[in-house]
Amino acid sequence: NLLKKKNDAKKNAKQWRTIHLFGKSRRPKESAVVVDQTDSSGYFRSNGGVTTKTILTEEKFPDNTIVTSKYTIWNFIPKNLFEQFGRIANFYFLCIAVVQLSLRNSPVSPVTSVAPLLFVVTITAIKQAYEDWLRHKSDNKVNNRSIEVIRDGVMKGVASRNIAVGDVVKVSNEQELPCDLVLLSSNNLLLRGARLRNTDFVFGIAVYTGIDTKVALNQQQKKHKFSSVEKALNKFLAIFMVLLVVQVVLCGVASIIWQKLELPSYIGLTRATEASGVINIFLSFLVLFNYIIPISLYVTIELQKFFGAMFIGWDVKMYDSNTDEVAKANTSDLNEELGQVEYLFSDKTGTLTQNDMQFRECSIYGKRYKEIDGKLQLLLDQSFESSESPSDQMQQFLIALAVCHTVKTEYNASIDQILYQASSPDEKALVEAASRFGVCFRDCVDNTLEILVNNKLQRYKILHILDFDSDRKRMSVIVKNPSGNIVMICKGAESSVLNRAKDGASSITNNDVNYYARHGLRTLVIAFRRFSAADYELIDKKLNEAKTAIGDRDAKLASAYDFVERNLTIIGATAVEDKLQECVSETLEALREAGIKVWVLTGDKQETAVNISNSCGHFGNGMEIMTVNANNNVECSSLLQHVKVKMDGSAGGSRFALVIDGMSLSFALSSCKDLLLSVTKHCEAVLCCRMSPLQKAKIVRMVKENGQNPTTLAIGDGANDCSMIQEAHVGVGIMGKEGRQATQCSDYAIAKFKFLKRLLLVHGHWYYIRIATLVQYFFYKNAAFITPEFYFAFFSGFSAQSMYDSIFLMFFNLAFTSLPILIFGVFEQDFSERYLLQNPSLYKILAKNKYMTMREFARWVLLGYWHSLVFFFGVYFLFAGQEGVLVANGKTFDLWCFGTMIYTMTVIVTNLKLALQTEHWTWVNHFAIWISIIGYYLFTLFYCGIYWPSFRNGSSDLYWIFLKLIAAPAVWFKTFLLIVVSLLPDFILRVYSTEKIKAMNLMLEKAARTRIMGDRLSENTSINRTTRKRNYASGDQRNPLISAENGLLDINDSQHSYV
């Protein structure tokens, strides 16, 4: 039968395509022209009396290879080099290297620029090659999967990459679809990436492969996100570029003036005064001073971020044993941004809650029922009346639950039970509940639903399914029931269903929905509509026309759905519980104490969302909740203005929370965005209800672009959260039950919401401190290192003579000071993880990039200039400026002794400076710092102890110089003296910062004791318990601690740990 269908399809479409062409991955291309009908080639179409003939040409299809990697073995070198030299710093050093090679008499060897640049580019290329190799491995795993296809009438196994358009593909149960397929038995389109379930296997013809598949076409390119540290780094580089230009211009002009005045030239050399000579002078100083720009900064940052991202995945305290999931960093570029978050935007379902829906209660024609011990029992005056035999109304309600859904069944033979699979956990919970109460959905066969009602099989023929969408917030199914009547069952949000009703218990159902929502339950309203034969003929025509429309199909479908889904009769409502995730309250409280404003963006009903916000701690004790529900722009603006006036006139210390629904939000975003933003700035917590995915992204963008540039983080678990996750500065995905879309488009992925506390307060804090210190330390040490060359220009007749050997210039950043700062950037901890978790307010001290302000940068740079002054003039006055014999043979020190002495001081002091900055010492830190200093001495002894004629062009500048220095006792004593003098300000600042930390610790301990006493008084006293019970009994919505079972949620102090 399969081959017969295939041959029939070939015959019917022979005039415009063949299976052979498809198998060769070729696609026909059509062009229509007016032709003579006597021509028998091609095929003809008539439209408005004009006959056209389609001429066919072949166009190649893409293969089915999936590529997420950036490079191939052939384009890696040119493409990677192009990307690397797209960076301003790398391009700058490339230009410097070219300048050095072009100078007639370069002050230093060109190797000093070429070698570091080559090293940086090579290390970066190796890192990027490794990351791309991992992507290649992932791609190959997908592309080399064995897929069964029919070719030449034989079933063959081929790699997924080799599937061609036109192949008949067999997909087995639980197997992922390798491409977009048309199901042979029904012509349904099966999309790549979906997983086959509820059937042993299917056959389909491949119609779209590779980049033509729907999933590939709908993939958005993730836009690159820049961290605040990276932006500050660019400013610092610009400042140092200006300093470099100033130094070059100053020394260049001074050199020209020196020559014009015919002052004695340095060591008897004369310099050209023509234009080429003047240019040569400026370029020589540019080459000499260019080392003030840290060439190895970028590669060190990349390595630090690379290892930091690995540590997130290695953190066993963010491992979830239930799902066997570890935290994952999809990017390493934003590690430090985790320590800068000011606004958190969170989804509710599946993020704050478990997305594990359990049916709890329902309302049927104005009567409330509750599930108790697996039975649906009537609730009357707080007592329960058994309902063993369901009434006709209850049966109608349960049948509606068993019919109106898109659930699939799967029979498990091992337990002799039907299992339900659904894309929506709410639907699954409702179908399971109906099954428990005697109305069991068995299967869907040939578009017919088989329902077992009190052990009697009933069949409902599906005529149309009106799928759920976020705009309508409802779905409907039109069926022909066993009696032959045509009925539409509709379910959806109360705001989208009740206003379309003409009959039924609308008012009572609305009250019941509000009651359930106040108890934190998720609600749906159930309704139906009967159609006469004439009515159905009309709507069937409208729906079919809309579904088959070529253009503007979505708008036509929306219009048709709106026409059909009206004049409803309300049956009742359902109430489903979604339990909170563990430690949500503690996490939100810690984030609030850390200074992070939390916004919950949800599609749920307002009352449900408010109750959840109360119970999970989103709305804290003492917060005054302001509500905005408007029906038009004017009313929305008026309400927001009223809220703002009340906030502005409140007493100091008042705490506010805002609740706003989706409709009001639409009005605010279109007419009074600034007013809304002004109101939310005064709020510690904001709850936005009935939100669409697009509105979520708009809210994030509004806050992100409010002029103060706050750092935002969005977290969610479903596809509807992807837009806000990508919009925020940092996106975090929850590995939940709604697929992997959120985690795939996010920057970081965690298994549970509670891990966000550790991700921000611990990892975010550490990463920011590390990178902020790393960046500014590089500028400090380069200022301390190269500024003595600027001072020396005044003593050398502005001759551009270097006092450092070329090898020293090259190895300072690459070898002698590189390892300690990298280790610092990977392992530094200013506070222990336990202390950070116990004191979330420490997170506040990092806000607004506080450790990378211009003031902090100036402090680091000024320390660098102080050290350079001590190095140069200390050595000058203590050694070179002193008349007398400093060594036993009666000789004084020369230029290279002077330069080597300053260089030695620079290596020692810059490493010791980093040691003073280190709070968390490990053996790795000790090894890095001391091996760098000792390694410098050993290398210099080796380098100065050998004559290098080939490398040094016959010169012996440093031959035996270092041995002469270390042989003089005065050198050791005065080196120690200058180290103490240079580091004296650092010691003072260190003592001052230690005292500040002690004072802060005392303040935190006092705050912790106050918090404990406050918690005990407000949470656990019997007086407050009585008050909360009284509030609940009177229907007061302010009660934050009521569970869905009408009980109080107790708070146990033993679950908290304080300083």
CSV table of C-alpha atoms in Angstrom, one decimal, residues 395-759:
chain,number,residue,atom,x,y,z
A,395,GLN,CA,-21.4,13.9,33.8
A,396,GLN,CA,-21.7,16.6,31.1
A,397,PHE,CA,-18.9,18.5,32.9
A,398,LEU,CA,-16.6,15.5,33.0
A,399,ILE,CA,-17.3,14.6,29.4
A,400,ALA,CA,-16.3,18.2,28.4
A,401,LEU,CA,-13.0,17.7,30.2
A,402,ALA,CA,-12.4,14.3,28.4
A,403,VAL,CA,-13.3,15.8,25.0
A,404,CYS,CA,-11.8,19.3,24.9
A,405,HIS,CA,-8.1,18.8,24.8
A,406,THR,CA,-5.1,17.7,22.7
A,407,VAL,CA,-3.9,15.0,25.0
A,408,LYS,CA,-2.4,11.8,23.5
A,409,THR,CA,-2.7,8.3,25.1
A,410,GLU,CA,0.0,5.7,25.5
A,411,TYR,CA,-0.8,2.2,26.7
A,412,ASN,CA,1.7,0.8,29.2
A,413,ALA,CA,1.4,-3.0,29.1
A,414,SER,CA,3.6,-3.6,32.1
A,415,ILE,CA,1.1,-1.9,34.4
A,416,ASP,CA,-2.0,-2.4,32.3
A,417,GLN,CA,-2.8,1.3,32.3
A,418,ILE,CA,-3.3,4.2,29.9
A,419,LEU,CA,-0.8,7.0,30.3
A,420,TYR,CA,-1.5,10.5,29.1
A,421,GLN,CA,1.0,12.7,27.2
A,422,ALA,CA,0.2,16.4,26.8
A,423,SER,CA,2.0,19.6,25.9
A,424,SER,CA,0.0,21.4,28.6
A,425,PRO,CA,0.2,20.0,32.2
A,426,ASP,CA,-3.2,21.7,32.9
A,427,GLU,CA,-4.8,19.6,30.2
A,428,LYS,CA,-3.2,16.4,31.5
A,429,ALA,CA,-4.4,17.1,35.0
A,430,LEU,CA,-8.0,17.6,33.9
A,431,VAL,CA,-8.1,14.5,31.7
A,432,GLU,CA,-6.6,12.4,34.5
A,433,ALA,CA,-9.2,13.9,36.9
A,434,ALA,CA,-12.1,13.0,34.6
A,435,SER,CA,-10.7,9.5,34.3
A,436,ARG,CA,-10.6,9.1,38.1
A,437,PHE,CA,-14.2,10.2,38.3
A,438,GLY,CA,-15.6,7.7,35.8
A,439,VAL,CA,-15.2,9.4,32.4
A,440,CYS,CA,-12.1,8.0,30.9
A,441,PHE,CA,-10.5,9.1,27.6
A,442,ARG,CA,-9.3,6.0,25.9
A,443,ASP,CA,-7.8,7.0,22.6
A,444,CYS,CA,-8.3,9.0,19.4
A,445,VAL,CA,-8.7,6.7,16.4
A,446,ASP,CA,-9.3,8.1,12.9
A,447,ASN,CA,-10.1,11.5,14.3
A,448,THR,CA,-12.7,10.0,16.7
A,449,LEU,CA,-12.4,10.3,20.5
A,450,GLU,CA,-13.2,7.1,22.4
A,451,ILE,CA,-14.6,7.9,25.8
A,452,LEU,CA,-15.5,5.4,28.5
A,453,VAL,CA,-18.5,6.7,30.5
A,454,ASN,CA,-19.4,4.5,33.4
A,455,ASN,CA,-17.7,1.6,31.6
A,456,LYS,CA,-19.8,2.3,28.4
A,457,LEU,CA,-17.9,3.3,25.3
A,458,GLN,CA,-18.9,6.5,23.6
A,459,ARG,CA,-17.5,7.9,20.4
A,460,TYR,CA,-17.1,11.6,19.5
A,461,LYS,CA,-16.2,12.5,16.0
A,462,ILE,CA,-13.8,15.5,15.9
A,463,LEU,CA,-14.9,18.0,13.2
A,464,HIS,CA,-12.7,21.0,14.1
A,465,ILE,CA,-10.1,21.9,16.6
A,466,LEU,CA,-9.7,25.6,17.4
A,467,ASP,CA,-6.2,25.6,18.9
A,468,PHE,CA,-5.2,27.6,21.9
A,469,ASP,CA,-3.3,30.8,21.4
A,470,SER,CA,-2.0,33.5,23.7
A,471,ASP,CA,-4.3,36.2,22.2
A,472,ARG,CA,-7.6,34.3,22.6
A,473,LYS,CA,-6.5,32.5,25.8
A,474,ARG,CA,-8.9,29.7,25.0
A,475,MET,CA,-9.3,26.6,22.9
A,476,SER,CA,-12.4,24.8,21.5
A,477,VAL,CA,-13.3,21.4,20.0
A,478,ILE,CA,-16.3,20.9,17.7
A,479,VAL,CA,-17.5,17.3,17.8
A,480,LYS,CA,-20.4,15.1,16.8
A,481,ASN,CA,-21.6,13.3,19.9
A,482,PRO,CA,-23.0,9.7,19.9
A,483,SER,CA,-26.5,11.1,19.5
A,484,GLY,CA,-25.5,12.8,16.2
A,485,ASN,CA,-25.7,16.3,17.6
A,486,ILE,CA,-22.9,18.8,16.8
A,487,VAL,CA,-21.5,20.5,19.9
A,488,MET,CA,-18.6,22.8,20.6
A,489,ILE,CA,-16.7,22.5,23.9
A,490,CYS,CA,-14.7,25.5,24.9
A,491,LYS,CA,-12.3,26.1,27.8
A,492,GLY,CA,-10.1,29.1,28.7
A,493,ALA,CA,-9.4,32.0,31.0
A,494,GLU,CA,-12.5,33.5,32.6
A,495,SER,CA,-11.7,36.8,31.0
A,496,SER,CA,-11.9,35.2,27.6
A,497,VAL,CA,-14.9,32.9,28.1
A,498,LEU,CA,-17.4,34.5,30.5
A,499,ASN,CA,-17.9,37.6,28.4
A,500,ARG,CA,-18.9,35.4,25.5
A,501,ALA,CA,-21.6,33.6,27.4
A,502,LYS,CA,-25.4,34.0,26.9
A,503,ASP,CA,-26.5,31.3,29.3
A,504,GLY,CA,-25.4,29.2,32.3
A,505,ALA,CA,-24.2,30.1,35.8
A,506,SER,CA,-21.9,32.9,34.7
A,507,SER,CA,-22.2,35.1,37.8
A,508,ILE,CA,-21.8,32.2,40.3
A,509,THR,CA,-19.0,30.6,38.3
A,510,ASN,CA,-17.2,34.0,38.2
A,511,ASN,CA,-17.4,34.2,42.0
A,512,ASP,CA,-16.2,30.6,42.4
A,513,VAL,CA,-13.2,31.4,40.0
A,514,ASN,CA,-12.3,34.4,42.2
A,515,TYR,CA,-12.6,32.2,45.3
A,516,TYR,CA,-10.2,29.6,43.8
A,517,ALA,CA,-7.8,32.3,42.6
A,518,ARG,CA,-7.6,33.8,46.1
A,519,HIS,CA,-6.4,30.4,47.3
A,520,GLY,CA,-3.6,30.2,44.7
A,521,LEU,CA,-5.3,27.8,42.3
A,522,ARG,CA,-5.1,28.0,38.5
A,523,THR,CA,-8.6,28.3,37.0
A,524,LEU,CA,-10.2,27.5,33.6
A,525,VAL,CA,-13.9,28.1,32.7
A,526,ILE,CA,-15.7,25.4,30.7
A,527,ALA,CA,-18.5,26.2,28.3
A,528,PHE,CA,-20.4,24.7,25.3
A,529,ARG,CA,-22.5,25.6,22.3
A,530,ARG,CA,-24.9,23.5,20.3
A,531,PHE,CA,-25.2,23.9,16.5
A,532,SER,CA,-28.0,23.2,14.2
A,533,ALA,CA,-27.3,21.6,10.9
A,534,ALA,CA,-27.6,25.0,9.2
A,535,ASP,CA,-25.4,26.7,11.7
A,536,TYR,CA,-22.7,24.1,11.4
A,537,GLU,CA,-22.8,24.3,7.6
A,538,LEU,CA,-22.1,28.0,7.9
A,539,ILE,CA,-19.3,27.8,10.5
A,540,ASP,CA,-17.7,24.8,8.7
A,541,LYS,CA,-17.5,26.9,5.5
A,542,LYS,CA,-15.9,29.8,7.4
A,543,LEU,CA,-13.4,27.6,9.2
A,544,ASN,CA,-12.3,25.8,6.1
A,545,GLU,CA,-12.0,29.0,4.1
A,546,ALA,CA,-9.8,30.4,6.8
A,547,LYS,CA,-7.6,27.3,7.2
A,548,THR,CA,-7.0,27.0,3.4
A,549,ALA,CA,-6.4,30.8,2.8
A,550,ILE,CA,-3.2,31.5,1.0
A,551,GLY,CA,-2.7,35.0,2.3
A,552,ASP,CA,-3.4,36.6,5.7
A,553,ARG,CA,-4.3,33.2,7.1
A,554,ASP,CA,-3.8,34.1,10.7
A,555,ALA,CA,-6.1,37.1,10.6
A,556,LYS,CA,-8.8,35.1,8.8
A,557,LEU,CA,-8.5,32.3,11.4
A,558,ALA,CA,-8.8,34.8,14.2
A,559,SER,CA,-11.9,36.3,12.6
A,560,ALA,CA,-13.4,32.8,12.1
A,561,TYR,CA,-12.7,31.7,15.7
A,562,ASP,CA,-14.2,34.9,17.0
A,563,PHE,CA,-17.4,34.2,15.0
A,564,VAL,CA,-17.7,30.6,16.2
A,565,GLU,CA,-16.8,31.1,19.9
A,566,ARG,CA,-19.8,33.1,21.0
A,567,ASN,CA,-23.2,32.5,22.5
A,568,LEU,CA,-21.7,30.0,25.0
A,569,THR,CA,-23.4,28.3,27.8
A,570,ILE,CA,-21.3,28.1,31.0
A,571,ILE,CA,-20.9,24.7,32.5
A,572,GLY,CA,-18.5,25.5,35.3
A,573,ALA,CA,-14.8,26.0,36.2
A,574,THR,CA,-11.8,23.9,37.2
A,575,ALA,CA,-9.3,24.6,40.0
A,576,VAL,CA,-5.8,23.1,39.7
A,577,GLU,CA,-3.0,23.5,42.1
A,578,ASP,CA,0.6,24.1,41.0
A,579,LYS,CA,2.8,23.6,44.1
A,580,LEU,CA,5.6,26.0,44.8
A,581,GLN,CA,9.2,24.9,44.2
A,582,GLU,CA,11.3,24.3,47.3
A,583,CYS,CA,13.0,27.2,48.9
A,584,VAL,CA,11.3,29.8,46.7
A,585,SER,CA,10.4,32.0,49.7
A,586,GLU,CA,13.9,32.0,51.0
A,587,THR,CA,15.4,32.7,47.6
A,588,LEU,CA,13.1,35.7,46.9
A,589,GLU,CA,13.7,37.1,50.4
A,590,ALA,CA,17.5,36.8,49.9
A,591,LEU,CA,17.3,38.5,46.5
A,592,ARG,CA,15.2,41.3,47.9
A,593,GLU,CA,17.7,41.8,50.7
A,594,ALA,CA,20.4,41.8,48.1
A,595,GLY,CA,18.7,44.9,46.6
A,596,ILE,CA,17.2,43.1,43.6
A,597,LYS,CA,13.7,44.2,42.6
A,598,VAL,CA,11.7,41.2,41.6
A,599,TRP,CA,9.0,41.4,39.0
A,600,VAL,CA,6.7,38.4,38.3
A,601,LEU,CA,5.3,38.3,34.8
A,602,THR,CA,2.6,35.7,34.4
A,603,GLY,CA,-0.3,34.8,32.2
A,604,ASP,CA,-2.4,33.7,35.2
A,605,LYS,CA,-5.5,35.4,36.6
A,606,GLN,CA,-4.8,38.3,38.9
A,607,GLU,CA,-6.2,36.7,42.1
A,608,THR,CA,-4.3,33.5,41.5
A,609,ALA,CA,-1.1,35.4,40.9
A,610,VAL,CA,-1.5,37.7,43.9
A,611,ASN,CA,-2.1,34.7,46.2
A,612,ILE,CA,1.0,32.9,44.8
A,613,SER,CA,3.1,36.1,45.3
A,614,ASN,CA,1.9,36.3,48.9
A,615,SER,CA,2.6,32.6,49.6
A,616,CYS,CA,6.0,32.5,47.9
A,617,GLY,CA,7.3,35.7,49.6
A,618,HIS,CA,7.3,37.9,46.5
A,619,PHE,CA,5.1,40.3,48.5
A,620,GLY,CA,7.0,40.7,51.8
A,621,ASN,CA,5.5,41.5,55.2
A,622,GLY,CA,4.7,45.1,55.6
A,623,MET,CA,4.4,45.9,51.8
A,624,GLU,CA,1.4,48.0,50.8
A,625,ILE,CA,0.0,46.5,47.6
A,626,MET,CA,-1.2,49.0,45.0
A,627,THR,CA,-3.5,47.6,42.2
A,628,VAL,CA,-4.0,49.1,38.7
A,629,ASN,CA,-6.9,47.6,36.6
A,630,ALA,CA,-7.9,50.0,33.9
A,631,ASN,CA,-10.3,49.8,30.9
A,632,ASN,CA,-8.8,52.6,28.8
A,633,ASN,CA,-5.8,54.9,28.4
A,634,VAL,CA,-7.3,57.7,30.4
A,635,GLU,CA,-8.3,55.5,33.4
A,636,CYS,CA,-4.9,53.8,33.4
A,637,SER,CA,-3.0,57.1,33.5
A,638,SER,CA,-5.3,58.4,36.2
A,639,LEU,CA,-4.8,55.3,38.4
A,640,LEU,CA,-1.1,55.4,38.0
A,641,GLN,CA,-1.0,59.1,38.8
A,642,HIS,CA,-3.0,58.4,42.0
A,643,VAL,CA,-0.6,55.6,43.0
A,644,LYS,CA,2.4,57.9,42.3
A,645,VAL,CA,1.0,60.7,44.5
A,646,LYS,CA,0.3,58.2,47.3
A,647,MET,CA,3.9,56.8,47.1
A,648,ASP,CA,5.4,60.3,47.0
A,649,GLY,CA,3.4,61.4,50.0
A,650,SER,CA,4.2,58.3,52.1
A,651,ALA,CA,6.4,58.3,55.2
A,652,GLY,CA,10.1,57.2,54.8
A,653,GLY,CA,10.6,53.5,55.0
A,654,SER,CA,7.3,52.6,53.4
A,655,ARG,CA,7.4,49.6,51.2
A,656,PHE,CA,5.2,49.2,48.1
A,657,ALA,CA,4.2,46.4,45.7
A,658,LEU,CA,2.4,47.0,42.4
A,659,VAL,CA,-0.2,44.7,40.8
A,660,ILE,CA,-1.2,45.4,37.2
A,661,ASP,CA,-3.0,43.3,34.6
A,662,GLY,CA,-2.2,42.8,31.0
A,663,MET,CA,-4.9,45.1,29.6
A,664,SER,CA,-3.8,48.0,31.8
A,665,LEU,CA,-0.2,47.3,30.9
A,666,SER,CA,-1.0,47.6,27.2
A,667,PHE,CA,-2.6,51.0,27.9
A,668,ALA,CA,0.4,52.1,30.0
A,669,LEU,CA,3.0,51.0,27.5
A,670,SER,CA,1.2,52.9,24.7
A,671,SER,CA,0.2,56.1,26.5
A,672,CYS,CA,2.0,56.6,29.8
A,673,LYS,CA,5.2,54.5,29.8
A,674,ASP,CA,7.2,57.1,31.7
A,675,LEU,CA,4.6,57.3,34.4
A,676,LEU,CA,4.5,53.6,34.8
A,677,LEU,CA,8.3,53.5,35.0
A,678,SER,CA,8.3,56.2,37.7
A,679,VAL,CA,5.8,54.3,39.8
A,680,THR,CA,7.7,51.0,39.5
A,681,LYS,CA,10.9,52.6,40.7
A,682,HIS,CA,9.3,53.1,44.1
A,683,CYS,CA,8.2,49.4,44.3
A,684,GLU,CA,10.2,46.5,45.8
A,685,ALA,CA,8.0,44.0,44.0
A,686,VAL,CA,5.8,44.2,40.8
A,687,LEU,CA,3.3,41.6,39.6
A,688,CYS,CA,2.0,41.7,36.0
A,689,CYS,CA,-0.9,39.4,35.3
A,690,ARG,CA,-2.5,38.0,32.1
A,691,MET,CA,0.7,38.8,30.2
A,692,SER,CA,1.4,37.7,26.6
A,693,PRO,CA,5.0,36.7,25.7
A,694,LEU,CA,5.4,39.9,23.7
A,695,GLN,CA,4.4,42.0,26.6
A,696,LYS,CA,7.0,40.3,28.8
A,697,ALA,CA,9.7,41.3,26.4
A,698,LYS,CA,8.4,44.9,26.2
A,699,ILE,CA,8.4,45.2,30.0
A,700,VAL,CA,12.0,44.1,30.2
A,701,ARG,CA,13.0,46.5,27.4
A,702,MET,CA,11.2,49.3,29.2
A,703,VAL,CA,13.1,48.8,32.4
A,704,LYS,CA,16.4,48.2,30.6
A,705,GLU,CA,16.2,51.4,28.7
A,706,ASN,CA,14.9,53.7,31.5
A,707,GLY,CA,17.9,56.0,31.4
A,708,GLN,CA,19.6,54.7,34.5
A,709,ASN,CA,20.8,51.6,32.6
A,710,PRO,CA,20.0,49.0,35.3
A,711,THR,CA,21.2,45.4,34.8
A,712,THR,CA,18.3,43.1,34.2
A,713,LEU,CA,17.9,39.3,34.5
A,714,ALA,CA,15.0,37.3,33.1
A,715,ILE,CA,14.3,33.7,34.2
A,716,GLY,CA,11.7,31.3,32.8
A,717,ASP,CA,11.2,27.7,31.8
A,718,GLY,CA,9.0,27.7,28.6
A,719,ALA,CA,9.0,28.8,25.0
A,720,ASN,CA,6.8,31.8,25.9
A,721,ASP,CA,9.6,33.1,28.1
A,722,CYS,CA,12.3,33.1,25.4
A,723,SER,CA,11.6,36.6,24.2
A,724,MET,CA,12.1,38.2,27.6
A,725,ILE,CA,15.1,35.9,28.3
A,726,GLN,CA,16.8,37.1,25.1
A,727,GLU,CA,15.8,40.7,25.8
A,728,ALA,CA,17.3,40.9,29.3
A,729,HIS,CA,21.0,41.6,30.0
A,730,VAL,CA,21.3,38.1,31.4
A,731,GLY,CA,18.9,35.3,30.6
A,732,VAL,CA,18.5,32.2,32.8
A,733,GLY,CA,16.5,29.1,31.7
A,734,ILE,CA,14.9,26.6,34.1
A,735,MET,CA,15.3,23.0,33.0
A,736,GLY,CA,11.6,22.3,33.4
A,737,LYS,CA,8.7,20.3,32.0
A,738,GLU,CA,7.9,22.7,29.1
A,739,GLY,CA,10.8,21.6,26.8
A,740,ARG,CA,14.2,23.0,26.3
A,741,GLN,CA,13.5,26.2,24.4
A,742,ALA,CA,14.1,28.4,27.4
A,743,THR,CA,17.4,26.8,28.3
A,744,GLN,CA,18.6,26.8,24.7
A,745,CYS,CA,18.1,30.5,24.2
A,746,SER,CA,19.4,31.4,27.7
A,747,ASP,CA,22.8,32.5,28.8
A,748,TYR,CA,22.7,30.2,31.9
A,749,ALA,CA,20.6,27.2,32.7
A,750,ILE,CA,19.7,25.8,36.2
A,751,ALA,CA,17.5,22.9,37.3
A,752,LYS,CA,15.5,24.8,40.0
A,753,PHE,CA,14.7,28.4,40.9
A,754,LYS,CA,16.5,28.1,44.3
A,755,PHE,CA,19.8,27.7,42.6
A,756,LEU,CA,19.5,31.3,41.4
A,757,LYS,CA,20.3,32.5,44.9
A,758,ARG,CA,23.7,30.8,44.7
A,759,LEU,CA,24.3,31.7,41.1
